[in-house]
Coordinates of C-alpha atoms in Angstrom, one line a residue:
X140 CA 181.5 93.4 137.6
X141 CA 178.8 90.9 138.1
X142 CA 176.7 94.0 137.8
X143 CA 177.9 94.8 134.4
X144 CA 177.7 91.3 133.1
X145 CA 174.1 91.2 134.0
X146 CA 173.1 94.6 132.3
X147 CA 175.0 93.3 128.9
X148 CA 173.2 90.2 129.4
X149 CA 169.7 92.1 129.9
X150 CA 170.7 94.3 127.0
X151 CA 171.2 91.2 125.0
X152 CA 167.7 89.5 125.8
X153 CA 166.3 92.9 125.2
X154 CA 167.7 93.2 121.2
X155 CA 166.9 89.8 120.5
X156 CA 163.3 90.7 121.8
X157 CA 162.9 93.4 119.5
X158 CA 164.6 91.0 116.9
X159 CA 162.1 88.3 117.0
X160 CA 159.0 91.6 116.1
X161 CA 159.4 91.2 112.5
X162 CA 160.6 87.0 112.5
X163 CA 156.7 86.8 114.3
X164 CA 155.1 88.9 111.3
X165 CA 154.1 91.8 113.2
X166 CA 152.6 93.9 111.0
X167 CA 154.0 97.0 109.5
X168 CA 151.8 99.1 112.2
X169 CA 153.9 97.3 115.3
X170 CA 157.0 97.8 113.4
X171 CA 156.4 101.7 112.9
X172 CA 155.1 102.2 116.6
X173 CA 158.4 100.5 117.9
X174 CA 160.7 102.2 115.3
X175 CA 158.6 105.8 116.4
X176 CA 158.7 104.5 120.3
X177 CA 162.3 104.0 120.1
X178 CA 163.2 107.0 118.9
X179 CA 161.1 109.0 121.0
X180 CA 162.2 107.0 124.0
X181 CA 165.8 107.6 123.7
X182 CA 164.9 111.3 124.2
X183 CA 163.2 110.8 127.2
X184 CA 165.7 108.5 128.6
X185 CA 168.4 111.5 127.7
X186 CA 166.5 113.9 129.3
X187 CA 165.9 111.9 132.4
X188 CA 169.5 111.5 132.9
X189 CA 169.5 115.5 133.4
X190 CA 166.3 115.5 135.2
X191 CA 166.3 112.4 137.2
X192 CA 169.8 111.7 138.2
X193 CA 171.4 115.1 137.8
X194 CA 168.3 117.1 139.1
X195 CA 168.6 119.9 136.2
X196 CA 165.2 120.2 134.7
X197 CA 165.8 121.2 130.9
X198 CA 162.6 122.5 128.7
X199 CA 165.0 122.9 125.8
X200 CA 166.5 119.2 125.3
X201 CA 164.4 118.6 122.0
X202 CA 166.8 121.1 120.4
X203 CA 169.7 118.2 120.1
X204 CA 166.6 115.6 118.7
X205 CA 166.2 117.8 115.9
X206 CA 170.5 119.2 116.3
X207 CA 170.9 115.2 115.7
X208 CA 168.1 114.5 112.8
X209 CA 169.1 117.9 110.6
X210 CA 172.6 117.0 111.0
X211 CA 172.3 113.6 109.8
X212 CA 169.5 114.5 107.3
X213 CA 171.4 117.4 105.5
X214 CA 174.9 114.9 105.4
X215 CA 173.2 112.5 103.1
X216 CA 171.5 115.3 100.9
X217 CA 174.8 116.4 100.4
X218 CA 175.3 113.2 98.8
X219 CA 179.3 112.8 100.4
X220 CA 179.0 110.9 103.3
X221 CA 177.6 107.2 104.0
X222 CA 175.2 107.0 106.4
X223 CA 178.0 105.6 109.0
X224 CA 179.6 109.1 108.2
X225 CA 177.0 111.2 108.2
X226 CA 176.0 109.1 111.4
X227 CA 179.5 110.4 113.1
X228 CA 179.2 114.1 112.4
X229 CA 175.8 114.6 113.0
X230 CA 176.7 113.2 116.5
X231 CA 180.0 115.7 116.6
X232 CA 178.0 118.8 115.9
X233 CA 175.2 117.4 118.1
X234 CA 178.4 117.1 121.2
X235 CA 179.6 120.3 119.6
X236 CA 176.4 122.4 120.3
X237 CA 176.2 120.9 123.4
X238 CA 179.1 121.9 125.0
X239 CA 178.8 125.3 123.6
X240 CA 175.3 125.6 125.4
X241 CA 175.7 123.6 128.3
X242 CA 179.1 125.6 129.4
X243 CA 176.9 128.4 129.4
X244 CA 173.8 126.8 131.4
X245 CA 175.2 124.3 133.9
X246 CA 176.4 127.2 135.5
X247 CA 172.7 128.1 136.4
X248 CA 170.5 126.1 139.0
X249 CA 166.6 125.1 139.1
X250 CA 164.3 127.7 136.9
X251 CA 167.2 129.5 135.9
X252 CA 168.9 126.7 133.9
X253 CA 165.2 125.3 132.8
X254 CA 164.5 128.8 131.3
X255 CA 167.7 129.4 130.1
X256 CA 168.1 126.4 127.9
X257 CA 164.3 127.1 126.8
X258 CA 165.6 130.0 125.0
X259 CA 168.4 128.3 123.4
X260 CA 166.1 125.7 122.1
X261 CA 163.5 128.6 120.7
X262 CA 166.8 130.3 119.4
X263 CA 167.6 127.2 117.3
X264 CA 164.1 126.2 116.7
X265 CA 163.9 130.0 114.5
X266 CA 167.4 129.3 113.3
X267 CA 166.0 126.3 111.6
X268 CA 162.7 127.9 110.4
X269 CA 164.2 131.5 109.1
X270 CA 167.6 129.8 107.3
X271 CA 165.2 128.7 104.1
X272 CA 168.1 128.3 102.0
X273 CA 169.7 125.3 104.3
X274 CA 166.7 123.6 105.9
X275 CA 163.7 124.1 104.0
X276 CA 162.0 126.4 106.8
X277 CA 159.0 125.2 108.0
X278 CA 158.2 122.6 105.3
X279 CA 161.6 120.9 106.6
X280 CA 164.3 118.8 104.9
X281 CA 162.3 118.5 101.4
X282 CA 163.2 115.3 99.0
X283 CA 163.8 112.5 101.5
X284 CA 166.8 111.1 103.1
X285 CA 168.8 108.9 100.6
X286 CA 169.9 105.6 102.3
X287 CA 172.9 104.5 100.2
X288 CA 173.8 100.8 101.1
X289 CA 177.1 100.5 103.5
X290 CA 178.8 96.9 104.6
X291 CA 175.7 95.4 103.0
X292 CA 172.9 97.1 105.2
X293 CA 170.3 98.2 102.7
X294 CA 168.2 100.8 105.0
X295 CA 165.6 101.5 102.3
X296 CA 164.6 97.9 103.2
X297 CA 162.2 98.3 106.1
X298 CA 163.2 95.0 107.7
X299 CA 167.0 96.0 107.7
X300 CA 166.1 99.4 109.3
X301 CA 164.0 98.3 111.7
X302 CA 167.3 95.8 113.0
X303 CA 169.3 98.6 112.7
X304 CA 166.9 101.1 114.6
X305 CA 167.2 98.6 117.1
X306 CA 171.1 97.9 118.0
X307 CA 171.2 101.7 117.8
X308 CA 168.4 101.6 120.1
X309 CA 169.9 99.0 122.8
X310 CA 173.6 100.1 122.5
X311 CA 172.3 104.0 123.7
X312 CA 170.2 102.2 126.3
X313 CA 173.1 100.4 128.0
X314 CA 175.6 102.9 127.5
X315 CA 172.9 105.2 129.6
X316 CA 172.4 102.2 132.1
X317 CA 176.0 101.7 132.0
X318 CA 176.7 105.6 132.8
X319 CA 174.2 105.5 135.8
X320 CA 175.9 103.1 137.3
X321 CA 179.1 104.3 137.2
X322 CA 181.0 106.3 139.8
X323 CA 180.1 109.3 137.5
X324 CA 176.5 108.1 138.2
X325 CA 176.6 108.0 141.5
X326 CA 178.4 111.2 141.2
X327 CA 175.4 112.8 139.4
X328 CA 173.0 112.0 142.1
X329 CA 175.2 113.6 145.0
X330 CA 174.8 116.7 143.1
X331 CA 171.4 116.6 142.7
X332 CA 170.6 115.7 146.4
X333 CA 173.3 118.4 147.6
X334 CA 176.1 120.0 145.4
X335 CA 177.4 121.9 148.0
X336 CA 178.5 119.2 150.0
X337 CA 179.5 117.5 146.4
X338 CA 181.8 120.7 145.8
X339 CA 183.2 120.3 149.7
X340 CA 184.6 117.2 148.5
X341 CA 186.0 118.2 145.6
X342 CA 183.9 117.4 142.9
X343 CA 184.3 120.0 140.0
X344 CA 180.6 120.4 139.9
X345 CA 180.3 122.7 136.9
X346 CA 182.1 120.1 135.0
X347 CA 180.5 117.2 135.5
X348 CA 177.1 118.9 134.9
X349 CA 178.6 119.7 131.8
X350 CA 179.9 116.2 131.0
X351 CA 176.3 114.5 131.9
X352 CA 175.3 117.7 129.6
X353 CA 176.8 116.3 126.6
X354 CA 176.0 112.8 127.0
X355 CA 172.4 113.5 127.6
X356 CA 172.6 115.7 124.4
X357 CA 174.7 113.3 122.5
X358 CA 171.5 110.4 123.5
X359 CA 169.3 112.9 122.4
X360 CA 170.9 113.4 119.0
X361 CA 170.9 109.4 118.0
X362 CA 167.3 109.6 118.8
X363 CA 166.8 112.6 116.3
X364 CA 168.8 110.6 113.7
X365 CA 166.4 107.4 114.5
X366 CA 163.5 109.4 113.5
X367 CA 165.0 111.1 110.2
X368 CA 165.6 107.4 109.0
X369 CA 162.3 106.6 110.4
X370 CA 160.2 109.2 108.2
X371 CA 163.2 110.5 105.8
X372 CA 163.1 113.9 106.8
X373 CA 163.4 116.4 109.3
X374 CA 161.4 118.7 110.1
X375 CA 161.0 122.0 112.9
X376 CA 158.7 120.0 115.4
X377 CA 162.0 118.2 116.5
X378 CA 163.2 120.9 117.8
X379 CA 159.7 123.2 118.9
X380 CA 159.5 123.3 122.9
X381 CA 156.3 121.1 123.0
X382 CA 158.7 118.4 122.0
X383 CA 160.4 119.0 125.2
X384 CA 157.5 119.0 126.8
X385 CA 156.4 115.8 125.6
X386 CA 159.5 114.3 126.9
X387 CA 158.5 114.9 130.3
X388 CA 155.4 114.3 130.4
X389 CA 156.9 110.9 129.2
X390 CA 159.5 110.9 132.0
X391 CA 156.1 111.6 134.5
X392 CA 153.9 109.1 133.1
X393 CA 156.5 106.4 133.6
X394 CA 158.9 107.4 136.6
X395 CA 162.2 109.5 137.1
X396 CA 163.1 107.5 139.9
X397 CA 163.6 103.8 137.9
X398 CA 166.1 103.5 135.0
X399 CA 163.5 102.0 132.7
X400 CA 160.6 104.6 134.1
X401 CA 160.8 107.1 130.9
X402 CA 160.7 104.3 128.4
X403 CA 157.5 103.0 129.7
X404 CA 156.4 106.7 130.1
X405 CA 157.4 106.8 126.6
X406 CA 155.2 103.7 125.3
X407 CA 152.0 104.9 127.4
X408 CA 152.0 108.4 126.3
X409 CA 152.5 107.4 122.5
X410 CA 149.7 104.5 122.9
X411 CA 146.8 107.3 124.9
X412 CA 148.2 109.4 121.5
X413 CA 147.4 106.8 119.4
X414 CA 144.1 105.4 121.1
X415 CA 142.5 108.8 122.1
X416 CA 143.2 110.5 118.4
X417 CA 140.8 107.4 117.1
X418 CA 137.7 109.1 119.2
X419 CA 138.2 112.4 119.6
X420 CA 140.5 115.5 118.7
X421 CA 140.9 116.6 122.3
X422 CA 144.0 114.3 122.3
X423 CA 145.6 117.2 124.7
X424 CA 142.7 117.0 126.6
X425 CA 142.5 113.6 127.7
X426 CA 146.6 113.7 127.9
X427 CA 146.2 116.7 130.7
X428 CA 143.5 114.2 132.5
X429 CA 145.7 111.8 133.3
X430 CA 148.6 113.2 134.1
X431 CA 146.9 115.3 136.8
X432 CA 145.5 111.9 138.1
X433 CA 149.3 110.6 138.1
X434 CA 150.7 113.9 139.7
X435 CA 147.7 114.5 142.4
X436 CA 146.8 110.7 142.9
X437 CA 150.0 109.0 142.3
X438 CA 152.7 111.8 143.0
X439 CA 155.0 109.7 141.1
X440 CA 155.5 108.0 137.6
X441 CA 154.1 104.0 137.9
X442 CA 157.0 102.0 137.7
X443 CA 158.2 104.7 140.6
X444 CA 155.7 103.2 142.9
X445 CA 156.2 100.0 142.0
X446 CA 159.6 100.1 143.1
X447 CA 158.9 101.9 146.1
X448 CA 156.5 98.7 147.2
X449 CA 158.9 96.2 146.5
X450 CA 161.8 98.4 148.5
X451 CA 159.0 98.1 151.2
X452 CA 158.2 94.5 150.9
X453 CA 161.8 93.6 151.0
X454 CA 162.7 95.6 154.1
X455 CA 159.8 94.4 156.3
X456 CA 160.5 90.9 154.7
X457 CA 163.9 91.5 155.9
X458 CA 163.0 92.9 159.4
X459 CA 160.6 89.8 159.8
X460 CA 163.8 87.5 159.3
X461 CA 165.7 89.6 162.1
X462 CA 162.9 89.6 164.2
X463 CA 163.0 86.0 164.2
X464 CA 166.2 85.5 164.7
X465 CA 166.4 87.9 168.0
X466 CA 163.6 85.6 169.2
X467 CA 165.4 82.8 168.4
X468 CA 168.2 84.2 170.5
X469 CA 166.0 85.3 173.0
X470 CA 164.8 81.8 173.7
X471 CA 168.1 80.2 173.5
X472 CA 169.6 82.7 176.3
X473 CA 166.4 81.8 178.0
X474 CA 166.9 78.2 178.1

């Protein structure tokens, strides 16, 4: 419980951080890269939930980003939903789809699942770009997103959208924290370390797979929606495989191993973007530089190894207090 309380509270200092951005005048640029790194890093956080805790790689996650953002988008074209509404179904078909597809995959394991849910996500990706008539094909969801105002929120303001970006934002990140942490959580990493001793004890493996599935999807979906109200539109990219890609290299830059680790994957990876494009068009390039420094030097994301250290320093901090105590002892029985 005391657990809990202290996530909510760190949840709370973290909203009211993002909060104070635009009180501070950031300019317009911050805003945008927060909006952008927000949305971006709730698909990396989803995805790590498969990857990280659950051990099932996915190359085909991106499909419920863009599942999420053309849901949404096409809602309020339709002109007869608020955004609350269209909010609510876009994250219905976006759990929908998921379950379709992940009753299908979860029942696979390792390349098998990763290739399999690739081809779901290049399925829907030529869904989207051949049904011309519904999503505008590759020039995506053409004419903006309208923003209607609802219980006062005007999101056309850019203010107002970047607060609401940002509850969105922190409410997914501690419902994820808050599912990690969880029995289910600790459920999902017994699986991934061994599922046949997980399925000795009675765990219904296919289903929980297919429950962290949905939720990872369902993340996913809010993060698509971000980004629609972020650029009114959607567009193909969302849902290409590179997108998925980009999602783990985000998960590597930053670390699968801490809850945090693809956030700050997600912040480095758009900042080398956005650094790197300003001197040279080999963006990829340079991208593919460091990455194999992480992987060959590293071996693990950098908010991995600094919680490996500090696991370290604490256990031979705590072995030096035992240590003194059994001398302690030691002379006292001598004595």
């Amino acid at each position: 419980m005391a657990g809990r309380w202290r996530d909510l509270g760190l949840a709370l200092l973290g909203l009211l951080l993002l909060l104070l951005v635009p009180l501070f005048g950031a300019s317009p640029a911050i805003r945008d890269f927060i909006m952008f790194g927000m949305a971006y890093g709730l698909l990396a956080m989803s995805l790590n939930l498969l990857i990280g805790y659950t051990g099932l790689v996915s190359f085909g996650h991106a499909m419920f980003f863009a599942a999420g953002a053309y849901a949404f988008g096409l809602a309020m074209q339709s002109g007869k939903f608020s955004i609350p509404g269209a909010f609510l179904l876009a994250m219905a078909f976006t759990a929908t789809m998921a379950l379709v597809v992940g009753a299908i995959c979860v029942r696979l394991n390792e390349i098998y699942f990763a290739f399999l849910t690739l081809a779901f996500q290049m399925l829907f990706y030529n869904v989207i770009l051949g049904w011309v008539s519904f999503t505008g094909g590759d020039q995506g969801l053409m004419g903006g997103i309208p923003r209607p105002k609802f219980l006062g929120i005007d999101l056309a303001d850019r203010t107002q959208l970047y607060i609401f970006c940002s509850v969105a934002f922190v409410v997914c990140i501690a419902i994820l924290r808050q599912v990690v942490t969880s029995p289910f959580g600790y459920t999902l990493r017994m699986i991934r370390d061994n599922q046949e001793r997980a399925a000795f004890l009675g765990i219904n493996v296919p289903m929980v797979k297919l429950a962290c599935f949905v939720i990872s999807a369902c993340i996913a979906g809010v993060g698509g929606i971000l980004l629609t109200l972020f650029v009114s539109g959607a567009y193909p990219n969302f849902g290409f495989w590179t997108t998925s890609g980009e999602a783990i290299f985000m998960i590597m830059l930053g670390g699968s191993n801490v809850f945090l680790g693809p956030l700050v994957g997600t912040v480095i990876l758009r900042l080398l973007n956005d650094i790197t494009v300003s001197y040279t068009s080999h963006t990829e390039l340079v991208l593919g530089v460091v990455i194999l420094v992480l992987v060959l030097g590293l071996r693990k994301g950098p908010l991995d190894l600094l919680a490996e250290r500090w696991e370290n320093r604490r256990q031979a901090a705590a072995q030096a207090v035992r240590d003194a105590a059994d001398k302690d002892a030691q002379k006292g029985r001598d004595g």
